[in-house]
mmCIF file of C-alpha atoms in Angstrom:
data_model
loop_
_atom_site.group_PDB
_atom_site.id
_atom_site.type_symbol
_atom_site.label_atom_id
_atom_site.label_comp_id
_atom_site.label_asym_id
_atom_site.label_seq_id
_atom_site.Cartn_x
_atom_site.Cartn_y
_atom_site.Cartn_z
ATOM 1 C CA MET A 1 16.258 -7.105 -12.111
ATOM 2 C CA ARG A 2 14.397 -9.034 -14.814
ATOM 3 C CA GLU A 3 10.760 -10.048 -15.187
ATOM 4 C CA MET A 4 9.301 -6.642 -14.353
ATOM 5 C CA HIS A 5 7.475 -5.851 -17.603
ATOM 6 C CA GLY A 6 3.759 -6.528 -17.306
ATOM 7 C CA THR A 7 3.823 -6.782 -13.518
ATOM 8 C CA PHE A 8 2.053 -4.566 -11.010
ATOM 9 C CA ARG A 9 5.450 -3.267 -9.953
ATOM 10 C CA GLY A 10 6.159 -2.353 -13.553
ATOM 11 C CA ALA A 11 2.906 -0.388 -13.743
ATOM 12 C CA VAL A 12 3.776 1.466 -10.534
ATOM 13 C CA LEU A 13 7.298 2.316 -11.635
ATOM 14 C CA SER A 14 6.023 3.556 -14.997
ATOM 15 C CA GLY A 15 4.379 6.452 -13.163
ATOM 16 C CA ARG A 16 0.843 5.544 -14.197
ATOM 17 C CA LYS A 17 -1.877 6.950 -11.948
ATOM 18 C CA LEU A 18 -3.200 3.962 -10.048
ATOM 19 C CA PHE A 19 -6.132 3.745 -7.667
ATOM 20 C CA GLY A 20 -6.463 1.459 -4.701
ATOM 21 C CA THR A 21 -7.888 1.229 -1.233
ATOM 22 C CA PHE A 22 -7.109 -0.280 2.142
ATOM 23 C CA LEU A 23 -8.759 -3.568 3.022
ATOM 24 C CA LYS A 24 -9.762 -3.846 6.679
ATOM 25 C CA ILE A 25 -12.340 -6.645 6.456
ATOM 26 C CA PRO A 26 -10.758 -10.136 6.596
ATOM 27 C CA ALA A 27 -12.755 -11.632 3.733
ATOM 28 C CA THR A 28 -12.233 -12.120 0.016
ATOM 29 C CA MET A 29 -15.370 -10.439 -1.331
ATOM 30 C CA PRO A 30 -14.328 -6.806 -0.776
ATOM 31 C CA ALA A 31 -11.278 -7.422 -2.962
ATOM 32 C CA GLU A 32 -13.397 -9.169 -5.588
ATOM 33 C CA ILE A 33 -15.914 -6.323 -5.673
ATOM 34 C CA LEU A 34 -13.172 -3.708 -5.961
ATOM 35 C CA GLY A 35 -11.551 -5.661 -8.780
ATOM 36 C CA SER A 36 -14.880 -5.925 -10.582
ATOM 37 C CA VAL A 37 -15.384 -2.138 -10.569
ATOM 38 C CA GLY A 38 -11.948 -1.249 -11.894
ATOM 39 C CA TYR A 39 -9.627 -0.576 -8.971
ATOM 40 C CA ASN A 40 -5.951 -1.224 -9.713
ATOM 41 C CA PHE A 41 -4.790 -2.467 -6.326
ATOM 42 C CA VAL A 42 -5.645 -3.021 -2.687
ATOM 43 C CA VAL A 43 -3.581 -2.696 0.476
ATOM 44 C CA ILE A 44 -4.324 -5.556 2.863
ATOM 45 C CA ASP A 45 -3.932 -3.896 6.245
ATOM 46 C CA GLU A 46 -2.268 -6.323 8.633
ATOM 47 C CA GLU A 47 -1.075 -3.433 10.796
ATOM 48 C CA HIS A 48 -4.455 -2.029 11.822
ATOM 49 C CA ALA A 49 -6.998 -4.758 11.011
ATOM 50 C CA PRO A 50 -7.637 -8.358 12.201
ATOM 51 C CA PHE A 51 -5.827 -10.311 9.495
ATOM 52 C CA ASN A 52 -3.841 -13.487 9.969
ATOM 53 C CA ARG A 53 -1.707 -15.423 7.507
ATOM 54 C CA GLU A 54 -4.630 -17.494 6.252
ATOM 55 C CA THR A 55 -6.965 -14.561 5.590
ATOM 56 C CA THR A 56 -4.176 -12.636 3.864
ATOM 57 C CA ASP A 57 -3.397 -15.711 1.767
ATOM 58 C CA ARG A 58 -6.998 -16.053 0.596
ATOM 59 C CA ILE A 59 -7.334 -12.370 -0.225
ATOM 60 C CA ILE A 60 -4.135 -12.447 -2.292
ATOM 61 C CA LEU A 61 -5.653 -15.327 -4.244
ATOM 62 C CA ALA A 62 -8.850 -13.297 -4.788
ATOM 63 C CA CYS A 63 -6.736 -10.393 -6.046
ATOM 64 C CA ARG A 64 -5.081 -12.669 -8.567
ATOM 65 C CA ALA A 65 -8.481 -13.816 -9.818
ATOM 66 C CA TRP A 66 -9.515 -10.220 -10.542
ATOM 67 C CA GLY A 67 -6.183 -8.819 -11.725
ATOM 68 C CA LEU A 68 -5.751 -6.584 -8.673
ATOM 69 C CA GLY A 69 -2.343 -5.656 -7.367
ATOM 70 C CA ALA A 70 -2.080 -7.119 -3.847
ATOM 71 C CA VAL A 71 0.018 -4.970 -1.534
ATOM 72 C CA VAL A 72 0.214 -5.891 2.147
ATOM 73 C CA ARG A 73 0.794 -3.356 4.892
ATOM 74 C CA VAL A 74 2.746 -5.605 7.226
ATOM 75 C CA GLN A 75 2.776 -5.188 10.992
ATOM 76 C CA SER A 76 6.460 -4.343 11.178
ATOM 77 C CA ALA A 77 9.778 -4.456 9.357
ATOM 78 C CA ASP A 78 10.502 -7.879 10.878
ATOM 79 C CA PRO A 79 11.835 -10.064 8.021
ATOM 80 C CA ALA A 80 9.469 -12.879 9.080
ATOM 81 C CA ALA A 81 6.463 -10.581 8.578
ATOM 82 C CA LEU A 82 7.651 -9.727 5.071
ATOM 83 C CA LEU A 83 8.519 -13.296 4.108
ATOM 84 C CA SER A 84 5.086 -14.574 5.099
ATOM 85 C CA VAL A 85 3.170 -12.347 2.674
ATOM 86 C CA LEU A 86 5.731 -12.605 -0.125
ATOM 87 C CA ASP A 87 5.533 -16.393 -0.077
ATOM 88 C CA CYS A 88 1.744 -16.062 -0.296
ATOM 89 C CA GLY A 89 2.298 -14.198 -3.569
ATOM 90 C CA ALA A 90 1.856 -10.555 -2.580
ATOM 91 C CA ASP A 91 2.774 -8.080 -5.307
ATOM 92 C CA GLY A 92 4.254 -5.686 -2.799
ATOM 93 C CA ILE A 93 4.812 -4.719 0.795
ATOM 94 C CA LEU A 94 4.030 -1.466 2.561
ATOM 95 C CA VAL A 95 6.253 -1.223 5.631
ATOM 96 C CA PRO A 96 5.272 1.106 8.488
ATOM 97 C CA HIS A 97 7.551 3.464 10.409
ATOM 98 C CA VAL A 98 10.645 3.395 8.228
ATOM 99 C CA LYS A 99 12.550 6.022 10.196
ATOM 100 C CA ASP A 100 16.138 5.564 9.044
ATOM 101 C CA VAL A 101 18.422 4.266 6.339
ATOM 102 C CA GLU A 102 19.234 1.078 8.238
ATOM 103 C CA THR A 103 15.584 0.063 8.365
ATOM 104 C CA ALA A 104 15.062 0.888 4.685
ATOM 105 C CA ARG A 105 18.065 -1.232 3.705
ATOM 106 C CA ALA A 106 16.935 -4.107 5.924
ATOM 107 C CA VAL A 107 13.453 -4.062 4.383
ATOM 108 C CA VAL A 108 14.794 -4.125 0.839
ATOM 109 C CA SER A 109 17.204 -6.910 1.751
ATOM 110 C CA ALA A 110 14.421 -9.026 3.262
ATOM 111 C CA ALA A 111 12.347 -8.627 0.091
ATOM 112 C CA ARG A 112 15.051 -9.641 -2.424
ATOM 113 C CA TYR A 113 16.808 -12.893 -3.169
ATOM 114 C CA ALA A 114 19.804 -12.169 -5.407
ATOM 115 C CA THR A 115 20.793 -8.910 -3.739
ATOM 116 C CA GLY A 116 19.321 -9.562 -0.310
ATOM 117 C CA THR A 117 18.508 -12.056 2.390
ATOM 118 C CA ARG A 118 14.969 -13.236 1.613
ATOM 119 C CA GLY A 119 14.371 -16.752 2.893
ATOM 120 C CA PHE A 120 14.288 -19.134 -0.066
ATOM 121 C CA SER A 121 11.332 -21.378 -0.868
ATOM 122 C CA PRO A 122 10.088 -22.027 -4.412
ATOM 123 C CA THR A 123 7.287 -24.367 -3.277
ATOM 124 C CA THR A 124 4.914 -21.541 -2.297
ATOM 125 C CA ARG A 125 2.247 -19.791 -4.371
ATOM 126 C CA ALA A 126 4.940 -17.249 -5.251
ATOM 127 C CA GLY A 127 6.935 -20.090 -6.812
ATOM 128 C CA THR A 128 3.900 -21.793 -8.387
ATOM 129 C CA PHE A 129 4.224 -24.525 -5.767
ATOM 130 C CA GLY A 130 7.502 -25.796 -7.128
ATOM 131 C CA GLY A 131 6.555 -25.399 -10.786
ATOM 132 C CA THR A 132 9.168 -22.694 -11.367
ATOM 133 C CA SER A 133 12.872 -23.418 -11.455
ATOM 134 C CA ALA A 134 14.967 -21.959 -8.657
ATOM 135 C CA ALA A 135 16.718 -19.533 -11.008
ATOM 136 C CA ASP A 136 13.478 -18.353 -12.601
ATOM 137 C CA HIS A 137 11.797 -18.017 -9.222
ATOM 138 C CA VAL A 138 14.584 -15.773 -7.971
ATOM 139 C CA ALA A 139 14.512 -13.609 -11.105
ATOM 140 C CA GLN A 140 10.719 -13.339 -11.187
ATOM 141 C CA GLN A 141 10.333 -12.490 -7.520
ATOM 142 C CA ASP A 142 13.160 -9.967 -7.473
ATOM 143 C CA GLY A 143 11.600 -8.293 -10.506
ATOM 144 C CA ARG A 144 7.988 -8.233 -9.376
ATOM 145 C CA VAL A 145 7.973 -7.441 -5.643
ATOM 146 C CA LEU A 146 7.227 -3.772 -4.954
ATOM 147 C CA VAL A 147 8.812 -2.286 -1.818
ATOM 148 C CA ILE A 148 7.152 0.782 -0.296
ATOM 149 C CA ALA A 149 8.327 2.533 2.863
ATOM 150 C CA MET A 150 5.869 4.449 5.003
ATOM 151 C CA ILE A 151 7.271 7.845 5.960
ATOM 152 C CA GLU A 152 5.204 8.779 8.984
ATOM 153 C CA ASP A 153 7.685 9.875 11.667
ATOM 154 C CA PRO A 154 9.383 13.246 12.100
ATOM 155 C CA GLU A 155 12.735 11.452 12.484
ATOM 156 C CA ALA A 156 12.419 10.120 8.948
ATOM 157 C CA LEU A 157 12.130 13.651 7.572
ATOM 158 C CA GLU A 158 15.616 14.410 8.860
ATOM 159 C CA VAL A 159 17.151 11.699 6.650
ATOM 160 C CA ILE A 160 14.550 11.459 3.886
ATOM 161 C CA ASP A 161 17.067 11.954 1.062
ATOM 162 C CA ASP A 162 19.226 9.131 2.431
ATOM 163 C CA ILE A 163 16.217 6.809 2.792
ATOM 164 C CA LEU A 164 15.129 7.511 -0.772
ATOM 165 C CA ALA A 165 18.651 6.827 -2.020
ATOM 166 C CA VAL A 166 18.450 3.201 -0.847
ATOM 167 C CA GLU A 167 18.772 0.950 -3.885
ATOM 168 C CA GLY A 168 15.748 -1.289 -4.337
ATOM 169 C CA LEU A 169 13.318 0.920 -2.448
ATOM 170 C CA ASP A 170 10.635 1.580 -5.051
ATOM 171 C CA ALA A 171 8.276 4.033 -3.418
ATOM 172 C CA VAL A 172 7.258 5.912 -0.307
ATOM 173 C CA PHE A 173 3.839 6.363 1.226
ATOM 174 C CA VAL A 174 3.296 9.721 2.913
ATOM 175 C CA GLY A 175 1.679 8.837 6.230
ATOM 176 C CA ARG A 176 -0.051 12.124 6.932
ATOM 177 C CA GLY A 177 -2.226 10.653 9.672
ATOM 178 C CA ASP A 178 0.698 9.541 11.800
ATOM 179 C CA LEU A 179 2.588 12.732 11.024
ATOM 180 C CA ALA A 180 -0.398 14.749 12.204
ATOM 181 C CA SER A 181 -0.462 12.720 15.399
ATOM 182 C CA ALA A 182 3.281 13.168 15.898
ATOM 183 C CA TYR A 183 2.989 16.911 15.360
ATOM 184 C CA ARG A 184 -0.016 16.989 17.748
ATOM 185 C CA ASP A 185 -2.271 18.325 15.015
ATOM 186 C CA LEU A 186 -5.039 15.799 14.387
ATOM 187 C CA SER A 187 -7.069 18.474 12.629
ATOM 188 C CA GLY A 188 -4.338 18.741 10.006
ATOM 189 C CA GLN A 189 -4.773 22.505 9.980
ATOM 190 C CA THR A 190 -1.224 23.589 10.800
ATOM 191 C CA GLY A 191 1.589 23.791 8.314
ATOM 192 C CA ALA A 192 3.775 21.042 9.780
ATOM 193 C CA VAL A 193 2.119 18.171 7.933
ATOM 194 C CA ALA A 194 1.878 20.147 4.701
ATOM 195 C CA GLN A 195 5.549 21.058 4.944
ATOM 196 C CA ALA A 196 6.498 17.436 5.653
ATOM 197 C CA THR A 197 4.424 16.250 2.691
ATOM 198 C CA ALA A 198 6.038 18.790 0.381
ATOM 199 C CA LYS A 199 9.510 17.800 1.574
ATOM 200 C CA ILE A 200 8.871 14.088 1.039
ATOM 201 C CA GLN A 201 7.431 14.648 -2.420
ATOM 202 C CA ALA A 202 10.284 16.928 -3.449
ATOM 203 C CA SER A 203 12.861 14.395 -2.255
ATOM 204 C CA ALA A 204 11.045 11.592 -4.067
ATOM 205 C CA ARG A 205 10.994 13.569 -7.314
ATOM 206 C CA ALA A 206 14.711 14.200 -7.026
ATOM 207 C CA ALA A 207 15.371 10.515 -6.353
ATOM 208 C CA GLY A 208 13.032 9.294 -9.073
ATOM 209 C CA LYS A 209 10.894 7.359 -6.601
ATOM 210 C CA VAL A 210 7.144 6.821 -6.698
ATOM 211 C CA VAL A 211 4.913 8.519 -4.129
ATOM 212 C CA ALA A 212 1.754 6.927 -2.721
ATOM 213 C CA ILE A 213 -0.746 8.921 -0.704
ATOM 214 C CA LEU A 214 -4.222 8.770 0.807
ATOM 215 C CA PRO A 215 -5.892 11.936 -0.486
ATOM 216 C CA SER A 216 -8.592 13.614 1.586
ATOM 217 C CA THR A 217 -10.508 15.003 -1.408
ATOM 218 C CA PRO A 218 -10.314 14.911 -5.219
ATOM 219 C CA GLU A 219 -8.767 18.386 -5.043
ATOM 220 C CA ASP A 220 -6.136 17.128 -2.638
ATOM 221 C CA ALA A 221 -5.400 14.239 -5.016
ATOM 222 C CA GLN A 222 -4.981 16.709 -7.874
ATOM 223 C CA ALA A 223 -2.579 18.819 -5.840
ATOM 224 C CA ARG A 224 -0.537 15.811 -4.793
ATOM 225 C CA ALA A 225 -0.461 14.526 -8.387
ATOM 226 C CA GLN A 226 0.936 17.870 -9.541
ATOM 227 C CA GLU A 227 3.766 17.308 -7.056
ATOM 228 C CA GLY A 228 4.424 13.824 -8.424
ATOM 229 C CA ALA A 229 2.198 11.373 -6.540
ATOM 230 C CA SER A 230 0.863 8.559 -8.715
ATOM 231 C CA MET A 231 -0.486 5.906 -6.320
ATOM 232 C CA PHE A 232 -3.737 6.958 -4.687
ATOM 233 C CA ILE A 233 -5.235 4.970 -1.816
ATOM 234 C CA LEU A 234 -8.879 5.963 -1.642
ATOM 235 C CA SER A 235 -10.420 5.245 1.745
ATOM 236 C CA SER A 236 -10.990 1.595 2.787
ATOM 237 C CA ASP A 237 -13.558 -1.144 2.366
ATOM 238 C CA GLN A 238 -14.945 -0.182 5.784
ATOM 239 C CA GLY A 239 -15.075 3.463 4.742
ATOM 240 C CA PHE A 240 -16.894 2.641 1.503
ATOM 241 C CA LEU A 241 -19.398 0.466 3.356
ATOM 242 C CA ARG A 242 -20.056 3.114 5.985
ATOM 243 C CA SER A 243 -20.451 6.015 3.570
ATOM 244 C CA ALA A 244 -22.689 4.018 1.206
ATOM 245 C CA ALA A 245 -24.816 2.754 4.083
ATOM 246 C CA ILE A 246 -25.298 6.282 5.436
ATOM 247 C CA GLY A 247 -26.081 7.654 1.984
ATOM 248 C CA VAL A 248 -28.719 5.030 1.168
ATOM 249 C CA ARG A 249 -30.382 5.340 4.582
ATOM 250 C CA GLU A 250 -30.522 9.122 4.288
ATOM 251 C CA LYS A 251 -32.086 8.941 0.808
ATOM 252 C CA PHE A 252 -34.853 6.647 2.013
ATOM 253 C CA GLU A 253 -35.421 8.691 5.186
ATOM 254 C CA THR A 254 -35.741 11.831 3.072
ATOM 255 C CA ALA A 255 -38.148 10.157 0.627
ATOM 256 C CA LEU A 256 -40.332 8.722 3.345
ATOM 257 C CA SER A 257 -40.378 11.972 5.316
ATOM 258 C CA ALA A 258 -41.478 13.839 2.206
ATOM 259 C CA GLY A 259 -44.207 11.283 1.625
ATOM 260 C CA LYS A 260 -45.786 11.949 5.022
ATOM 261 C CA GLY A 261 -47.008 15.328 3.917
ATOM 262 C CA GLU A 262 -48.906 14.021 0.913
#
């Protein structure tokens, strides 16, 4: 594939450590703020947040304005769900519940033109609204669209090497939350999730594929990086808002309580 150098996908595949966060709020300003403070990418969460095609479209535009990589966690592996966000100009897709080789191949196929089955339209934002020739549009899109599979089901662990061998699959996201739920261990204290994580990372290293993860702590991020992870999704816009709001309130409550004794 051509036209990869200088793209977000190129940065991901280079193995650079990149920092992003989930977006749950269907507005452009969270993405703009994150871009202004130096984040590398965001993941627009269509699976678990109230986004529609129009809000996703506007947020992708905001990401472009601030040089943020715009990845969309789509609702499913349905080709129509992928096509929608790719035509809007998304830099990548994060596809949930990729449990088998057939799904991984179908996802890659739906995201590529020359080697796949992506529906063709060069008159979208992705094609500069008809300003790019058909041949250039195909080459540019096939080179720049990042394809990430979410590995979050025990069934996927049984065929993880085969999934990672799929040509055109760029990366995997280790879905430790869903794995914890599947293993009936929401506390994350048993070894099942840790063993699954280690297996996925080892398979990814062997296959030369990028690993994305949502670390629980800086120490967890360091441990995962030592095992090869390079894309780090740090919380969400909702999470940042909540933690900052609690922190500021507590500081003022503490200051005012201390002042009462004076």
